[in-house]
Coordinates of C-alpha atoms and ligand atoms in Angstrom, one line a residue:
X903 CA 172.6 64.1 164.8
X904 CA 169.3 64.6 163.1
X905 CA 168.4 68.1 161.9
X906 CA 166.3 70.0 164.4
X907 CA 162.6 70.1 163.4
X908 CA 160.4 72.7 164.8
X909 CA 157.6 70.7 166.3
X910 CA 155.1 73.7 165.9
X911 CA 155.8 74.0 162.2
X912 CA 152.5 73.8 160.3
X913 CA 151.8 70.6 158.5
X914 CA 150.3 71.2 155.1
X915 CA 147.4 69.0 156.1
X916 CA 144.5 71.1 157.5
X917 CA 141.8 70.0 159.9
X918 CA 138.9 72.1 158.7
X919 CA 137.5 74.0 155.8
X920 CA 137.9 77.2 157.8
X921 CA 141.7 76.6 158.1
X922 CA 142.0 75.9 154.4
X923 CA 140.2 79.1 153.7
X924 CA 142.6 81.1 155.9
X925 CA 145.5 79.5 154.1
X926 CA 144.0 80.4 150.7
X927 CA 143.5 84.0 151.9
X928 CA 147.1 84.3 152.8
X929 CA 148.4 82.6 149.7
X930 CA 146.3 84.1 146.9
X931 CA 146.6 87.6 145.4
X932 CA 143.8 89.8 146.8
X933 CA 141.7 89.9 143.6
X934 CA 141.8 86.1 143.1
X935 CA 140.8 85.5 146.7
X936 CA 138.0 88.1 146.3
X937 CA 136.8 86.4 143.2
X938 CA 136.4 83.1 145.1
X939 CA 134.6 84.7 148.1
X940 CA 132.2 86.2 145.5
X941 CA 128.7 86.9 146.9
X942 CA 126.4 89.7 145.6
X943 CA 124.7 93.0 146.6
X944 CA 124.5 93.2 150.4
X945 CA 125.8 89.6 150.9
X946 CA 122.6 88.4 152.7
X947 CA 122.3 85.1 150.8
X948 CA 125.9 84.1 151.0
X949 CA 125.9 84.7 154.8
X950 CA 122.6 82.9 155.3
X951 CA 123.7 79.9 153.3
X952 CA 126.1 79.1 156.1
X953 CA 124.4 80.5 159.2
X954 CA 121.2 78.5 158.5
X955 CA 123.1 75.3 159.0
X956 CA 124.1 76.5 162.5
X957 CA 120.4 76.9 163.4
X958 CA 119.9 73.1 162.9
X959 CA 120.8 71.0 165.9
X960 CA 121.6 67.3 166.1
X961 CA 119.9 64.8 168.4
X962 CA 122.6 62.3 169.4
X963 CA 122.4 58.9 171.3
X964 CA 124.8 58.1 174.1
X965 CA 125.1 54.4 173.4
X966 CA 123.8 51.8 170.9
X967 CA 126.0 53.3 168.2
X968 CA 127.1 51.3 165.1
X969 CA 130.6 50.2 164.7
X970 CA 130.4 50.5 160.9
X971 CA 128.7 53.3 159.1
X972 CA 128.0 53.6 155.3
X973 CA 127.9 56.7 153.2
X974 CA 128.1 55.3 149.7
X975 CA 125.3 56.4 147.4
X976 CA 124.6 57.3 143.8
X977 CA 123.6 60.5 141.9
X978 CA 122.3 60.3 138.3
X979 CA 123.3 56.6 138.3
X980 CA 126.9 57.4 139.2
X981 CA 128.2 55.5 142.3
X982 CA 130.0 57.7 144.8
X983 CA 131.9 56.8 147.9
X984 CA 130.6 59.8 149.9
X985 CA 127.5 61.9 149.4
X986 CA 129.5 64.9 148.2
X987 CA 130.0 66.0 144.6
X988 CA 132.2 68.7 143.1
X989 CA 130.0 71.6 142.0
X990 CA 131.1 73.3 138.8
X991 CA 133.1 76.5 139.3
X992 CA 135.3 78.6 137.1
X993 CA 138.5 78.0 139.1
X994 CA 140.6 80.2 136.9
X995 CA 143.9 81.3 138.3
X996 CA 143.7 79.6 141.6
X997 CA 146.2 76.9 140.7
X998 CA 148.1 76.0 137.5
X999 CA 146.5 72.5 137.4
X1000 CA 143.1 74.1 138.0
X1001 CA 140.2 71.7 137.3
X1002 CA 142.5 68.8 136.4
X1003 CA 143.8 68.8 140.0
X1004 CA 140.2 69.0 141.3
X1005 CA 139.1 66.1 139.0
X1006 CA 142.1 63.9 140.1
X1007 CA 141.3 64.6 143.7
X1008 CA 137.6 63.7 143.2
X1009 CA 138.6 60.5 141.4
X1010 CA 141.1 59.6 144.2
X1011 CA 138.3 60.0 146.7
X1012 CA 135.6 58.3 144.6
X1013 CA 133.3 61.1 143.6
X1014 CA 132.0 63.0 140.7
X1015 CA 133.6 66.0 139.1
X1016 CA 131.3 68.9 138.0
X1017 CA 133.1 70.9 135.3
X1018 CA 132.0 74.4 134.5
X1019 CA 131.8 75.6 130.9
X1020 CA 133.8 78.6 132.1
X1021 CA 136.6 76.3 133.3
X1022 CA 140.2 77.0 132.5
X1023 CA 140.9 73.3 131.4
X1024 CA 139.3 71.4 128.6
X1025 CA 136.6 68.8 129.1
X1026 CA 138.9 66.2 127.4
X1027 CA 141.7 66.7 129.9
X1028 CA 139.3 66.7 132.8
X1029 CA 137.5 63.5 131.8
X1030 CA 140.9 61.9 131.3
X1031 CA 141.6 62.8 135.0
X1032 CA 138.2 61.7 136.2
X1033 CA 135.8 59.7 133.9
X1034 CA 133.0 60.4 136.3
X1035 CA 132.6 64.0 135.1
X1036 CA 129.4 65.9 134.6
X1037 CA 129.7 68.8 132.2
X1038 CA 127.9 72.1 133.2
X1039 CA 126.5 74.5 130.7
X1040 CA 124.8 77.9 131.0
X1041 CA 122.2 79.0 128.6
X1042 CA 124.5 80.8 126.2
X1043 CA 124.8 81.0 122.4
X1044 CA 122.2 79.8 120.0
X1045 CA 120.8 76.2 119.8
X1046 CA 123.4 75.1 117.2
X1047 CA 126.2 76.4 119.4
X1048 CA 124.8 74.6 122.4
X1049 CA 124.4 71.4 120.4
X1050 CA 128.0 71.6 119.3
X1051 CA 129.1 72.1 123.0
X1052 CA 127.0 69.2 124.1
X1053 CA 128.4 67.0 121.4
X1054 CA 132.0 67.9 122.4
X1055 CA 131.3 67.1 126.0
X1056 CA 129.7 63.8 125.1
X1057 CA 132.5 62.9 122.7
X1058 CA 135.0 63.6 125.5
X1059 CA 133.1 61.1 127.7
X1060 CA 131.1 63.3 130.1
X1061 CA 128.7 61.1 131.9
X1062 CA 126.1 63.7 132.6
X1063 CA 125.0 67.3 131.8
X1064 CA 124.3 70.0 134.4
X1065 CA 122.3 73.0 133.1
X1066 CA 122.7 76.0 135.4
X1067 CA 119.9 78.4 134.7
X1068 CA 119.5 80.6 137.8
X1069 CA 122.0 83.3 136.8
X1070 CA 120.5 86.8 136.8
X1071 CA 123.5 89.0 136.0
X1072 CA 123.4 90.8 139.4
X1073 CA 126.0 93.5 139.4
X1074 CA 127.8 95.1 142.3
X1075 CA 128.7 94.2 145.9
X1076 CA 128.6 96.5 148.8
X1077 CA 132.2 95.5 149.7
X1078 CA 133.4 96.0 146.1
X1079 CA 134.3 93.6 143.3
X1080 CA 137.8 92.5 142.5
X1081 CA 139.1 93.6 139.1
X1082 CA 139.4 90.8 136.7
X1083 CA 141.9 91.4 133.8
X1084 CA 140.6 90.8 130.2
X1085 CA 143.7 88.7 129.6
X1086 CA 146.8 88.1 131.6
X1087 CA 149.6 89.4 129.3
X1088 CA 152.8 91.0 130.4
X1089 CA 151.2 94.5 130.6
X1090 CA 148.5 93.3 132.9
X1091 CA 151.0 91.3 135.0
X1092 CA 152.9 94.6 135.6
X1093 CA 149.7 96.4 136.5
X1094 CA 148.7 93.7 139.0
X1095 CA 152.3 93.3 140.2
X1096 CA 151.9 95.2 143.5
X1097 CA 149.1 92.8 144.6
X1098 CA 150.9 89.7 143.2
X1099 CA 154.6 90.2 144.2
X1100 CA 153.8 89.6 147.9
X1101 CA 152.3 86.2 147.0
X1102 CA 155.6 84.5 146.2
X1103 CA 154.4 80.9 146.6
X1104 CA 151.4 81.4 144.4
X1105 CA 153.6 82.9 141.7
X1106 CA 156.2 80.2 142.0
X1107 CA 153.7 77.5 141.2
X1108 CA 152.8 79.1 137.9
X1109 CA 156.5 79.8 137.2
X1110 CA 157.3 76.1 137.8
X1111 CA 154.5 75.0 135.6
X1112 CA 155.7 77.4 132.9
X1113 CA 152.3 79.1 132.5
X1114 CA 150.7 82.3 133.4
X1115 CA 147.0 82.3 134.4
X1116 CA 145.1 82.4 131.2
X1117 CA 141.6 83.8 131.5
X1118 CA 140.0 82.0 128.6
X1119 CA 137.2 79.4 128.4
X1120 CA 138.5 76.5 126.2
X1121 CA 135.2 74.6 126.4
X1122 CA 133.4 77.4 124.6
X1123 CA 135.7 77.4 121.6
X1124 CA 134.1 76.9 118.2
X1125 CA 135.3 73.7 116.4
X1126 CA 138.9 74.3 115.4
X1127 CA 138.7 77.9 116.7
X1128 CA 140.4 79.8 119.5
X1129 CA 139.0 79.8 123.0
X1130 CA 137.1 83.0 123.8
X1131 CA 138.3 85.2 126.6
X1132 CA 136.3 85.1 129.8
X1133 CA 134.8 88.5 128.9
X1134 CA 134.0 87.4 125.4
X1135 CA 132.2 84.4 126.8
X1136 CA 130.4 86.5 129.4
X1137 CA 129.2 88.9 126.6
X1138 CA 127.7 86.0 124.6
X1139 CA 125.9 84.8 127.7
X1140 CA 124.5 88.2 128.6
X1141 CA 123.2 88.7 125.1
X1142 CA 121.5 85.3 124.8
X1143 CA 117.7 85.5 125.4
X1144 CA 116.9 83.7 128.7
X1145 CA 115.5 80.1 128.4
X1146 CA 111.8 79.1 128.7
X1147 CA 110.6 75.8 130.2
X1148 CA 110.3 74.6 126.5
X1149 CA 114.0 75.4 126.2
X1150 CA 114.8 73.3 129.3
X1151 CA 112.8 70.4 127.8
X1152 CA 114.6 70.9 124.5
X1153 CA 118.0 70.9 126.2
X1154 CA 117.2 67.8 128.2
X1155 CA 115.9 65.8 125.1
X1156 CA 118.7 67.0 122.9
X1157 CA 121.3 65.8 125.4
X1158 CA 119.5 62.5 125.8
X1159 CA 119.4 62.0 122.0
X1160 CA 123.0 62.8 121.3
X1161 CA 124.4 61.1 124.4
X1162 CA 122.3 57.9 124.2
X1163 CA 120.3 58.7 127.3
X1164 CA 122.9 60.1 129.7
X1165 CA 121.4 61.9 132.7
X1166 CA 120.6 65.6 133.0
X1167 CA 120.5 67.9 136.1
X1168 CA 118.9 71.3 136.4
X1169 CA 120.9 73.3 138.9
X1170 CA 119.6 76.4 140.7
X1171 CA 116.1 75.4 141.7
X1172 CA 114.6 77.4 144.6
X1173 CA 110.8 76.8 144.3
X1174 CA 108.6 73.8 144.7
X1175 CA 106.6 74.7 141.6
X1176 CA 109.8 74.9 139.5
X1177 CA 111.0 71.5 140.9
X1178 CA 107.7 70.0 139.6
X1179 CA 108.1 71.7 136.2
X1180 CA 111.6 70.3 136.1
X1181 CA 110.2 66.8 136.6
X1182 CA 107.7 67.5 133.7
X1183 CA 110.6 68.7 131.5
X1184 CA 112.2 65.2 132.0
X1185 CA 115.2 66.0 134.2
X1186 CA 116.9 63.2 136.2
X1187 CA 118.1 65.4 139.0
X1188 CA 117.9 69.0 140.4
X1189 CA 120.2 70.9 142.6
X1190 CA 118.4 73.1 145.2
X1191 CA 120.7 76.1 145.0
X1192 CA 121.1 79.8 145.0
X1193 CA 124.4 79.7 143.2
X1194 CA 126.3 80.0 146.5
X1195 CA 124.8 83.4 147.2
X1196 CA 126.5 84.9 144.0
X1197 CA 123.3 85.6 142.3
X1198 CA 120.0 87.2 143.3
X1199 CA 120.6 88.4 146.8
X1200 CA 117.8 87.9 149.3
X1201 CA 116.9 84.4 148.2
X1202 CA 116.7 82.0 151.2
X1203 CA 119.5 79.8 152.3
X1204 CA 119.6 76.7 150.1
X1205 CA 119.2 74.4 153.1
X1206 CA 115.9 76.0 154.0
X1207 CA 114.4 75.0 150.6
X1208 CA 115.5 71.4 150.7
X1209 CA 112.8 69.7 152.7
X1210 CA 109.8 71.2 150.9
X1211 CA 111.3 70.4 147.5
X1212 CA 112.5 66.9 148.4
X1213 CA 109.1 66.1 149.8
X1214 CA 107.4 67.2 146.6
X1215 CA 109.7 65.5 144.0
X1216 CA 112.3 63.4 145.8
X1217 CA 110.6 60.2 145.0
X1218 CA 110.7 61.0 141.2
X1219 CA 114.2 62.4 140.7
X1220 CA 117.5 62.8 142.5
X1221 CA 117.4 66.0 144.7
X1222 CA 120.8 67.3 145.6
X1223 CA 121.6 70.7 147.2
X1224 CA 124.5 73.1 147.2
X1225 CA 125.4 76.2 149.2
X1226 CA 127.1 76.7 152.5
X1227 CA 128.5 73.2 153.1
X1228 CA 131.6 73.7 155.3
X1229 CA 131.6 70.5 157.4
X1230 CA 130.5 66.9 157.5
X1231 CA 127.6 67.6 159.8
X1232 CA 126.2 70.1 157.2
X1233 CA 126.1 67.2 154.7
X1234 CA 124.3 65.0 157.3
X1235 CA 121.8 67.8 158.0
X1236 CA 121.0 68.2 154.3
X1237 CA 120.5 64.4 153.8
X1238 CA 118.3 64.2 156.9
X1239 CA 116.1 66.9 155.4
X1240 CA 115.7 64.9 152.2
X1241 CA 118.7 65.6 149.9
X1242 CA 120.3 62.6 148.3
X1243 CA 123.8 64.2 148.4
X1244 CA 125.3 67.7 148.3
X1245 CA 127.6 69.6 146.0
X1246 CA 130.5 71.8 147.3
X1247 CA 131.9 74.9 145.7
X1248 CA 134.1 77.2 147.8
X1249 CA 135.2 74.4 150.2
X1250 CA 137.2 72.7 147.5
X1251 CA 138.4 76.0 146.0
X1252 CA 140.0 76.8 149.4
X1253 CA 141.6 73.4 149.4
X1254 CA 142.9 73.8 145.8
X1255 CA 144.4 77.2 146.6
X1256 CA 145.9 76.0 149.8
X1257 CA 147.5 72.7 148.6
X1258 CA 146.5 71.8 145.0
X1259 CA 145.2 68.3 144.4
X1260 CA 146.2 67.1 147.9
X1261 CA 144.3 70.1 149.3
X1262 CA 141.1 69.1 147.6
X1263 CA 141.6 65.5 148.8
X1264 CA 142.1 66.9 152.3
X1265 CA 138.8 68.8 152.0
X1266 CA 137.0 65.6 150.9
X1267 CA 138.6 63.7 153.8
X1268 CA 137.6 66.4 156.3
X1269 CA 134.0 66.1 155.1
X1270 CA 134.1 62.3 155.1
X1271 CA 135.3 62.1 158.7
X1272 CA 132.8 64.8 159.7
X1273 CA 129.9 62.8 158.1
X1274 CA 131.1 59.6 159.8
X1275 CA 131.4 61.3 163.2
X1276 CA 127.9 62.7 162.9
X1277 CA 126.5 59.3 161.8
X1278 CA 128.2 57.6 164.8
X1279 CA 126.8 60.2 167.3
X1280 CA 123.3 60.0 165.8
X1281 CA 123.4 56.2 166.2
X1282 CA 122.6 55.3 162.6
X1283 CA 124.3 52.7 160.4
X1284 CA 124.3 54.8 157.3
X1285 CA 123.1 57.9 155.5
X1286 CA 120.0 56.0 154.3
X1287 CA 118.6 55.9 157.9
X1288 CA 118.7 59.7 158.3
X1289 CA 115.4 61.5 158.8
X1290 CA 114.4 64.9 160.1
X1291 CA 113.9 63.3 163.5
X1292 CA 117.7 63.2 163.9
X1293 CA 117.7 67.0 163.8
X1294 CA 116.4 69.8 166.0
X1295 CA 114.7 71.9 163.4
X1296 CA 113.5 75.3 164.8
X1297 CA 109.9 76.3 164.0
X1298 CA 109.6 78.2 160.7
X1299 CA 113.0 77.0 159.5
X1300 CA 111.8 75.7 156.1
X1301 CA 111.0 78.0 153.1
X1302 CA 108.5 76.4 150.8
X1303 CA 108.6 78.9 147.8
X1304 CA 105.9 78.4 145.3
X1305 CA 104.3 75.5 147.1
Ligands
LIG70 C1 134.1 81.4 142.3 C2 132.8 80.6 141.9 C3 132.6 80.3 140.6 C4 131.4 79.6 140.3 N1 131.2 79.3 139.0 C5 130.1 78.5 138.6 C6 130.0 78.0 137.3 O1 130.8 78.3 136.4 N2 128.9 77.2 137.1 C7 127.9 76.9 138.0 O2 127.0 76.2 137.7 N3 128.1 77.3 139.3 C8 129.2 78.1 139.6 N4 129.3 78.5 140.9 C9 128.4 78.0 141.9 C10 128.8 76.7 142.5 O3 128.6 75.6 141.6 C11 127.9 76.3 143.7 O4 126.6 76.5 143.4 C12 128.2 77.2 145.0 O5 129.6 77.5 145.0 C13 127.8 76.5 146.2 O6 128.0 77.2 147.4 P1 129.3 77.0 148.3 O7 130.4 77.8 147.6 O8 128.9 77.7 149.6 O9 129.6 75.6 148.4 C14 130.5 79.2 141.3 C15 130.7 79.5 142.6 C16 131.9 80.2 143.0 C17 132.2 80.5 144.4

């Protein structure tokens, strides 16, 4: 007789990003989960990033649908099987395989991996897992240091560079910030023990892999030197004078020279005038983004800024957006308003926490099927046909900053 199987037992597969988030919340130690939720100050922007999508309606057809729908596209010359890229995040301590698991999942599902310079895995390992990797840099260190980091990313095979320049070192959240240890040694492990011992499955993964979460940034190591701690790297960043538009143009042209013309994205654009300056600085792409609401609180939801910016510069460069994407129909809404594709942050972090590489693949599958379902309902044969007419856009929805 076969062993009795409880038919209500949860399958590790999850049906939505919200379910993945709930699993991540249960699985992760409180400070790690809190670090992923992030957000800043009163949490206005992080909440708006998602709620603004709910203000947009869809205008479906009842018949005349297309039996086949296409969603392949390209961003910065990189062909992708769905219009969703992995946005760079420091995924430290979420899973022992960290960014390598995310990169493998992105490769398995035919999309681009964005790798943060604060990542816990090296650019060499990540490119080996997914050759379609864009390396992300903040404006930190002096120009020589930045050149050396660009050279390393290029030598590793990174196919593009993302410069994220919107960070404003906002401190403090009304709901409190999680404590992040300087380094996870035995002493710290004991101090965090009460929060961690209840998370047996999360600990077991690290025990099985024979590692403890190591809060260092290997991609910021000097040649032949040790990786700085997360705090050491953050200090360097905080004490670096902020970049000018000349610096943006310098970074773009330096990357082009040393990489033989590989593409460059400026991430964190909110204003139409900045988007135009980015075009003047020679970028190939921008991401309309408020850093997932982790930055300057009170900036509008990213989706509200897409249409004015895409209208201004979308014919010259690739305009992608990130912030608040939690379902396939969100992706369709962003594309209908002029984005070429979107990037996701927390959605894949929840998947990674819930089920490693398979969990990230699950997230990409959830988004793919949601995009396909929206395309079917809207009666279009592919994402290229989407226009604002497929949406119900309330009056005053868009925010044209600096137009
Ligand atoms: C925990 C966390 C860490 C992040 N780290 C980085 C980073 O290192 N570099 C970067 O460009 N953006 C970083 N971001 C921002 C994401 O790339 C992206 O802009 C944001 O998460 C999009 O919003 P979403 O999470 O609602 O999808 C981070 C976001 C989160 C939540």
